[in-house]
Coordinates of C-alpha atoms and ligand atoms in Angstrom, one line a residue:
M1 CA 104.0 76.0 81.5
S2 CA 108.0 76.6 82.0
D3 CA 108.7 75.3 78.9
Y4 CA 106.9 77.7 76.6
R5 CA 108.3 80.7 75.9
L6 CA 107.0 84.0 77.3
D7 CA 104.9 85.1 74.9
T8 CA 102.4 82.1 76.0
K9 CA 102.5 82.2 79.4
C10 CA 101.4 85.5 78.7
V11 CA 98.0 83.9 78.1
Q12 CA 98.0 81.0 79.6
G13 CA 101.0 80.7 82.4
G14 CA 99.0 80.0 85.5
Y15 CA 96.0 78.3 84.9
R16 CA 95.0 75.3 82.9
P17 CA 91.2 74.7 83.1
G18 CA 90.6 70.7 83.3
N19 CA 87.0 68.7 81.8
G20 CA 84.6 71.0 81.4
E21 CA 85.7 73.5 83.8
P22 CA 85.6 77.2 82.8
R23 CA 87.9 78.4 80.7
Q24 CA 88.1 81.8 81.5
I25 CA 90.3 82.2 85.1
P26 CA 86.5 81.9 87.9
I27 CA 86.4 84.7 90.2
V28 CA 86.3 83.2 93.4
Q29 CA 84.1 86.6 95.4
S30 CA 84.0 84.8 98.6
T31 CA 85.7 85.4 101.7
T32 CA 85.7 82.6 103.1
F33 CA 85.8 79.0 102.6
R34 CA 84.3 75.7 104.2
Y35 CA 85.3 72.5 105.6
E36 CA 84.2 69.4 106.8
T37 CA 85.8 69.0 110.5
S38 CA 87.8 72.0 112.7
E39 CA 90.9 69.5 112.3
A40 CA 91.2 69.7 108.7
M41 CA 91.1 73.3 109.2
G42 CA 93.9 73.1 112.1
R43 CA 95.7 71.8 109.5
L44 CA 95.8 74.3 107.3
F45 CA 96.8 76.9 110.0
D46 CA 99.1 74.8 110.6
L47 CA 101.0 75.7 107.0
E48 CA 101.2 71.6 107.4
D49 CA 98.4 71.5 104.0
S50 CA 98.0 74.0 101.2
G51 CA 94.2 75.7 100.4
Y52 CA 91.6 78.6 101.3
F53 CA 90.7 79.4 104.8
Y54 CA 90.1 83.3 104.1
T55 CA 90.6 85.9 102.3
R56 CA 92.5 88.2 103.0
L57 CA 95.6 85.6 103.0
Q58 CA 95.0 83.8 99.8
N59 CA 92.0 83.6 97.2
P60 CA 92.3 80.9 94.4
T61 CA 91.7 83.5 91.8
N62 CA 95.1 85.2 93.0
D63 CA 96.7 82.1 93.3
L64 CA 96.9 81.4 89.0
V65 CA 97.3 84.9 88.6
A66 CA 100.1 85.1 90.8
A67 CA 101.4 82.1 89.3
K68 CA 100.9 83.5 85.9
I69 CA 103.5 86.1 87.0
A70 CA 105.7 84.3 88.5
E71 CA 106.2 81.3 85.2
M72 CA 107.0 85.5 83.7
E73 CA 109.3 86.5 85.5
G74 CA 111.0 82.8 85.6
G75 CA 110.7 82.6 89.5
T76 CA 109.7 79.8 91.7
A77 CA 106.8 82.0 93.8
A78 CA 104.5 85.2 93.4
M79 CA 101.3 87.0 95.9
L80 CA 99.3 89.9 94.8
T81 CA 98.7 92.8 97.4
S82 CA 96.7 95.4 97.3
S83 CA 99.0 97.7 95.4
G84 CA 102.4 98.9 94.6
Q85 CA 103.3 100.2 97.5
A86 CA 101.8 97.4 99.7
A87 CA 103.6 94.9 96.6
N88 CA 107.4 97.6 97.9
F89 CA 106.7 97.6 101.9
F90 CA 106.2 93.9 101.5
A91 CA 109.2 93.0 100.3
L92 CA 111.2 94.7 102.9
F93 CA 109.8 94.2 105.8
N94 CA 110.0 90.7 105.3
V95 CA 113.6 91.0 105.5
C96 CA 113.7 94.0 107.8
E97 CA 112.9 94.5 111.5
C98 CA 113.3 97.3 113.7
G99 CA 117.0 98.4 113.1
S100 CA 117.8 96.9 110.0
H101 CA 119.5 98.8 107.3
I102 CA 118.5 99.0 103.4
V103 CA 120.2 99.7 101.0
A104 CA 118.7 101.9 97.6
S105 CA 118.9 103.8 94.3
S106 CA 118.0 107.2 95.0
A107 CA 116.1 107.8 91.7
I108 CA 112.5 105.4 91.9
Y109 CA 109.1 106.2 92.2
G110 CA 108.2 109.1 94.5
G111 CA 106.2 107.1 96.5
T112 CA 108.5 104.4 97.1
F113 CA 111.0 106.7 98.5
N114 CA 108.6 108.4 101.3
L115 CA 107.6 104.8 101.7
I116 CA 111.3 103.9 103.0
E117 CA 112.7 107.2 104.1
V118 CA 110.3 108.6 105.7
T119 CA 107.1 105.7 107.2
M120 CA 110.1 103.1 107.2
R121 CA 112.6 104.5 109.1
K122 CA 109.0 105.2 111.8
M123 CA 109.7 101.5 112.7
G124 CA 113.5 102.2 113.3
I125 CA 114.5 100.5 109.6
T126 CA 116.6 103.2 108.2
A127 CA 118.2 103.6 104.9
T128 CA 120.8 105.0 102.7
F129 CA 120.4 106.5 99.2
V130 CA 122.9 105.8 96.0
A131 CA 122.9 107.1 92.8
P132 CA 121.7 104.5 90.4
D133 CA 125.4 105.5 88.4
C134 CA 127.3 105.4 91.2
T135 CA 130.6 103.2 91.3
E136 CA 131.1 99.9 93.0
E137 CA 133.2 101.1 95.7
E138 CA 130.2 104.0 96.0
L139 CA 127.8 101.4 96.1
N140 CA 129.7 99.1 98.6
A141 CA 130.6 101.7 100.8
A142 CA 127.2 102.4 101.7
F143 CA 126.0 98.9 103.3
Q144 CA 126.1 98.7 107.0
E145 CA 126.6 95.3 109.5
N146 CA 122.7 95.9 109.9
T147 CA 122.6 96.2 106.0
R148 CA 119.4 93.5 105.1
A149 CA 118.3 94.4 101.6
V150 CA 119.3 96.4 98.6
F151 CA 116.5 97.5 96.5
G152 CA 116.3 99.7 93.1
E153 CA 113.7 100.0 89.8
T154 CA 114.8 98.6 86.7
I155 CA 113.6 102.6 84.8
A156 CA 112.9 104.4 87.6
N157 CA 109.5 106.4 87.8
P158 CA 109.7 109.1 86.5
A159 CA 113.0 109.9 86.5
L160 CA 113.6 106.8 83.5
T161 CA 117.1 105.8 84.8
V162 CA 118.6 102.4 83.8
L163 CA 119.5 100.4 87.3
D164 CA 122.3 98.0 86.3
I165 CA 121.2 94.9 87.7
E166 CA 124.7 92.9 87.6
K167 CA 126.3 95.4 89.4
F168 CA 123.6 96.1 92.7
A169 CA 123.3 92.2 92.8
K170 CA 127.1 92.1 93.1
A171 CA 127.3 94.4 95.7
A172 CA 124.4 92.5 98.0
H173 CA 125.2 89.2 97.5
A174 CA 128.9 90.3 97.9
H175 CA 127.0 91.6 101.5
G176 CA 125.0 88.5 101.8
V177 CA 121.6 90.3 101.6
P178 CA 119.1 90.0 98.4
L179 CA 118.4 92.8 95.7
I180 CA 115.1 93.7 94.7
V181 CA 114.4 95.1 91.8
D182 CA 110.9 97.2 91.2
N183 CA 110.3 96.0 87.3
T184 CA 107.2 98.6 86.8
F185 CA 108.0 100.2 84.4
P186 CA 109.8 97.3 81.5
T187 CA 107.4 94.6 82.7
P188 CA 109.1 90.4 82.5
V189 CA 108.1 91.1 78.4
N190 CA 110.7 93.1 78.0
C191 CA 113.3 92.7 81.4
R192 CA 113.4 89.7 83.6
P193 CA 116.2 90.7 86.1
F194 CA 116.1 87.6 87.5
E195 CA 118.2 86.6 84.9
W196 CA 121.2 89.6 85.6
G197 CA 121.5 88.0 89.6
A198 CA 117.9 90.0 91.1
D199 CA 116.8 88.1 94.2
I200 CA 112.8 89.5 94.1
V201 CA 110.9 91.4 91.9
T202 CA 108.2 93.5 92.9
H203 CA 105.0 95.0 90.6
S204 CA 102.5 98.0 90.6
T205 CA 100.0 95.8 88.2
T206 CA 98.3 99.4 88.1
K207 CA 100.8 99.7 85.3
Y208 CA 101.8 98.1 81.9
M209 CA 100.7 94.7 83.3
D210 CA 96.9 95.6 84.2
G211 CA 97.3 98.4 81.1
H212 CA 94.2 99.8 80.9
G213 CA 93.4 101.8 84.1
A214 CA 91.3 99.8 85.3
A215 CA 92.3 98.5 88.9
V216 CA 95.3 98.9 91.3
G217 CA 97.4 96.3 92.4
G218 CA 100.9 94.6 93.0
A219 CA 102.9 91.8 93.0
I220 CA 106.1 90.0 94.6
V221 CA 107.4 87.6 93.0
D222 CA 110.7 85.8 94.5
S223 CA 113.2 83.9 92.0
G224 CA 114.0 81.4 94.5
N225 CA 117.5 82.2 93.8
F226 CA 118.8 83.3 97.7
D227 CA 120.5 81.1 100.1
W228 CA 118.8 82.6 103.2
M229 CA 120.0 80.0 105.6
A230 CA 123.9 80.6 103.9
H231 CA 123.4 83.5 106.1
A232 CA 120.8 83.1 108.9
D233 CA 122.2 85.2 111.2
K234 CA 120.6 88.0 109.3
F235 CA 117.0 86.7 108.4
P236 CA 116.0 85.7 111.6
G237 CA 112.1 85.9 110.4
L238 CA 112.8 83.1 107.9
C239 CA 116.0 80.7 109.5
T240 CA 114.7 80.6 113.2
P241 CA 110.9 79.3 114.5
D242 CA 107.6 81.8 114.1
D243 CA 106.2 81.2 117.3
S244 CA 103.0 82.4 115.4
Y245 CA 103.0 79.4 113.8
H246 CA 103.7 76.9 116.1
G247 CA 107.6 77.1 115.8
I248 CA 107.8 76.5 112.2
T249 CA 111.2 77.6 110.4
Y250 CA 110.0 78.9 106.6
A251 CA 113.5 78.6 105.5
E252 CA 113.7 74.9 106.2
K253 CA 109.9 73.7 106.3
F254 CA 108.9 75.7 102.4
G255 CA 112.9 75.2 101.1
Q256 CA 115.0 78.2 99.1
G257 CA 112.0 78.6 96.4
G258 CA 109.3 78.8 98.8
A259 CA 110.1 80.2 101.7
F260 CA 109.9 84.1 101.2
I261 CA 106.4 84.1 99.5
T262 CA 104.8 81.7 102.3
K263 CA 106.4 84.2 105.4
C264 CA 105.2 86.4 103.8
T265 CA 101.7 86.1 103.0
A266 CA 101.0 84.0 106.1
Q267 CA 102.8 86.6 108.3
L268 CA 102.6 89.6 106.9
M269 CA 99.4 89.5 105.1
R270 CA 97.8 87.8 107.5
D271 CA 98.9 90.6 109.9
L272 CA 98.6 93.9 107.9
G273 CA 96.1 93.2 106.1
S274 CA 96.6 94.7 102.1
I275 CA 95.5 91.5 99.6
Q276 CA 94.0 92.6 96.3
S277 CA 90.3 91.6 95.7
P278 CA 89.3 88.4 93.5
Q279 CA 87.6 91.1 91.3
H280 CA 91.0 93.0 90.0
A281 CA 92.9 90.1 90.2
F282 CA 90.1 88.6 87.2
Y283 CA 91.0 93.0 85.6
L284 CA 94.4 92.3 86.0
N285 CA 94.6 88.9 84.1
L286 CA 92.6 90.2 81.3
G287 CA 95.4 92.8 81.0
L288 CA 98.2 90.0 81.5
E289 CA 97.1 88.3 78.0
S290 CA 98.0 90.9 75.7
L291 CA 100.8 92.2 77.5
H292 CA 102.8 90.9 75.4
V293 CA 101.3 92.6 72.1
R294 CA 100.9 95.5 74.0
M295 CA 104.5 96.7 75.8
P296 CA 106.4 96.5 72.1
R297 CA 103.6 99.3 70.8
H298 CA 103.6 101.6 73.8
V299 CA 108.2 100.7 73.5
E300 CA 107.6 102.1 69.0
N301 CA 105.1 104.9 70.4
G302 CA 107.9 106.2 72.7
Q303 CA 110.8 106.2 70.7
A304 CA 109.4 107.8 67.7
V305 CA 108.0 110.8 69.9
A306 CA 111.4 110.7 71.6
E307 CA 112.8 110.6 68.4
F308 CA 110.3 113.7 67.2
L309 CA 110.7 115.7 70.5
A310 CA 114.8 115.7 70.1
N311 CA 114.8 117.3 66.5
H312 CA 112.2 119.9 68.2
P313 CA 113.6 123.1 68.8
K314 CA 110.9 124.3 71.7
V315 CA 112.7 121.5 73.6
V316 CA 115.4 121.6 75.4
N317 CA 116.0 117.9 76.1
V318 CA 114.7 114.5 75.7
T319 CA 115.0 111.8 78.3
Y320 CA 114.4 108.1 76.7
S321 CA 116.3 105.1 77.0
G322 CA 116.2 104.1 73.2
L323 CA 117.8 106.8 72.4
P324 CA 121.0 106.4 71.4
G325 CA 122.4 110.0 73.2
D326 CA 120.2 109.0 76.4
K327 CA 123.1 108.5 79.2
Y328 CA 121.4 105.1 79.9
Y329 CA 121.2 104.3 76.6
D330 CA 124.0 101.1 76.6
L331 CA 122.6 99.7 80.0
A332 CA 119.0 99.8 78.1
Q333 CA 120.5 97.5 75.5
K334 CA 122.1 95.2 77.8
Y335 CA 118.9 94.5 80.2
M336 CA 116.1 96.0 77.4
P337 CA 117.0 95.0 74.1
K338 CA 113.8 95.4 73.0
G339 CA 112.7 98.6 74.1
G340 CA 112.0 99.8 78.2
C341 CA 108.6 101.0 77.6
G342 CA 106.1 104.1 76.4
V343 CA 107.5 106.6 79.2
V344 CA 110.0 109.4 77.4
S345 CA 109.9 112.9 79.3
F346 CA 111.1 116.0 78.2
E347 CA 112.3 119.8 78.9
L348 CA 110.5 122.5 76.9
E349 CA 112.0 125.6 76.9
G350 CA 110.3 128.8 78.3
G351 CA 109.5 126.8 81.7
R352 CA 106.6 126.9 83.4
A353 CA 104.2 129.4 81.2
A354 CA 105.7 127.6 78.2
A355 CA 104.5 123.9 79.7
E356 CA 101.1 126.2 81.2
T357 CA 100.5 126.9 77.1
F358 CA 101.1 123.0 76.1
M359 CA 99.4 121.4 78.2
K360 CA 96.3 123.5 77.9
H361 CA 96.7 122.8 73.7
L362 CA 96.7 118.8 74.0
K363 CA 94.3 117.0 72.8
L364 CA 94.5 113.4 72.6
A365 CA 97.2 113.4 75.0
A366 CA 95.0 113.7 78.8
I367 CA 95.9 115.7 82.2
E368 CA 96.6 113.0 84.7
T369 CA 99.6 111.6 87.1
H370 CA 98.7 108.0 86.6
V371 CA 101.4 106.3 83.6
A372 CA 101.7 103.0 81.6
D373 CA 98.2 101.9 79.9
A374 CA 96.1 102.1 76.8
R375 CA 95.6 105.8 76.4
T376 CA 98.1 108.8 76.6
C377 CA 98.9 111.3 78.8
C378 CA 101.5 113.5 80.3
L379 CA 101.9 115.5 83.2
N380 CA 103.5 118.7 84.1
P381 CA 105.1 118.6 88.0
A382 CA 105.5 122.3 88.0
T383 CA 101.3 123.1 87.7
S384 CA 99.9 120.3 88.7
T385 CA 101.7 118.0 91.7
H386 CA 104.3 120.3 92.2
R387 CA 102.6 123.3 91.7
Q388 CA 103.6 124.4 95.6
M389 CA 107.7 124.5 94.9
T390 CA 108.9 127.2 93.0
D391 CA 110.7 127.1 90.2
E392 CA 114.3 127.5 92.1
Q393 CA 113.1 124.9 94.4
L394 CA 112.1 122.0 91.0
E395 CA 115.2 122.6 89.6
A396 CA 117.2 122.0 92.9
A397 CA 115.2 118.8 93.0
G398 CA 116.4 117.8 89.7
I399 CA 112.0 118.7 88.3
P400 CA 112.7 122.2 86.2
A401 CA 109.3 123.8 85.4
G402 CA 109.1 123.4 82.2
L403 CA 109.5 119.2 82.2
V404 CA 106.7 117.2 80.7
R405 CA 106.4 113.5 81.9
M406 CA 104.9 111.6 78.7
S407 CA 103.2 107.8 78.8
C408 CA 103.0 107.2 75.5
G409 CA 100.0 104.4 75.2
L410 CA 98.6 102.6 71.9
E411 CA 97.3 104.9 69.9
D412 CA 98.8 106.0 66.1
K413 CA 101.7 107.4 66.9
E414 CA 101.2 110.2 63.5
D415 CA 98.6 111.1 65.5
L416 CA 100.3 111.4 69.3
I417 CA 102.7 113.4 67.2
A418 CA 100.5 115.5 65.5
D419 CA 98.6 116.3 68.8
L420 CA 102.0 117.3 70.5
A421 CA 103.1 119.1 67.0
Q422 CA 100.2 121.2 67.6
A423 CA 100.4 122.5 70.7
L424 CA 104.2 122.8 70.4
E425 CA 103.3 125.7 68.1
A426 CA 101.2 127.5 70.5
I427 CA 103.7 128.2 72.5
Ligands
PLP1 C1 103.1 103.3 90.7 C2 104.1 103.0 90.8 C3 104.7 102.8 92.4 C4 103.2 101.8 93.4 O1 101.8 101.4 93.0 P1 100.3 101.9 93.2 O2 99.9 100.4 92.2 O3 100.6 103.4 93.1 O4 100.7 101.7 94.9 C5 105.1 101.7 92.3 N1 106.7 101.4 91.7 C6 106.4 102.2 90.7 C7 108.1 102.1 90.4 C8 105.4 102.5 90.1 O5 105.2 103.8 88.9

């Protein structure tokens, strides 16, 4: 599949049925797998043979879909997780342990911020957050002797900032650690972070990849480009024997292209769980089959809505990296020349009261905390997710009371604009 173009990989990557086999990927709805001899199964437990024995570690349906995502991103190996949260935790924890440190962009998903800043801190893993548009000097100054990973989001949810992947990759590599990029919003259709130096990519497949709001899930992909053995002192988990597998050294046995995902599966999935169900992997694959057709439409609708809002007198400002005046326009042009995603945010004049009226009058756009599926939805944090905060607190957090985040779906853009126009009229 690696010679085919991305659109073909979306449709047919990962699975090539043999003679008389099902055209659609089979859902292997089985927790366990049968063996003829204990010895045969023992070889799987020793990681001497590859195969299936228990779905908490691996399942054939999941592996087909993970292989497709690996092809789409241009990576060497991938795995599915039960959620995007699990994907980011596993990707980070696979190279960190108690005493490690992470450098992360401050513009990241709230759930990931809590994961790093609150939960991983309780595990003895600390973090330094840097602004995505920091200078190289500021970025380099964030590293410590115990730094083990750099983390950022290609397009941040919900800030919509664009990560300068090359800048972050250069700093990570200068300090001998991998760059992990959450590529949820652009998907590999609009950006492939490995082409710009990222080492590991993660996804909340819950968003555009599934694309229909049907199944929560995540994915981790390895570029195969990071030389763990060259930094063996930093990554003992990958470069020294694992006692729980009879002394296997992942980076030696599975090489640069296989070590990261094999360890993440054999160790973290084994011990922590969080596998995606085969049924969800099947739904995810249906989404992937049309991802290359849907993403351009999300971008087209996002761009049209952003341009309409930017010219509306009741809108104070619009954040969308496809708008020439946007702070991240140039970076977006570089990393995502075909466009980023369909999520737009804007601030209404009149703050909380205006937002309340506006949201009430929307007919087509639904009020949801979700983003990135086929149906357009909107969220006003001040009157929903962040309603405990005062206007002053919201302003300080960079979430003005009149801010609305809109995820443009796949409807006709004229209908979306008409819906916005009448809701704006009502204010
Ligand atoms: C939603 C999201 C997550 C978390 O994914 P879940 O599937 O909800 O666990 C992580 N990163 C980004 C960028 C997201 O948008």
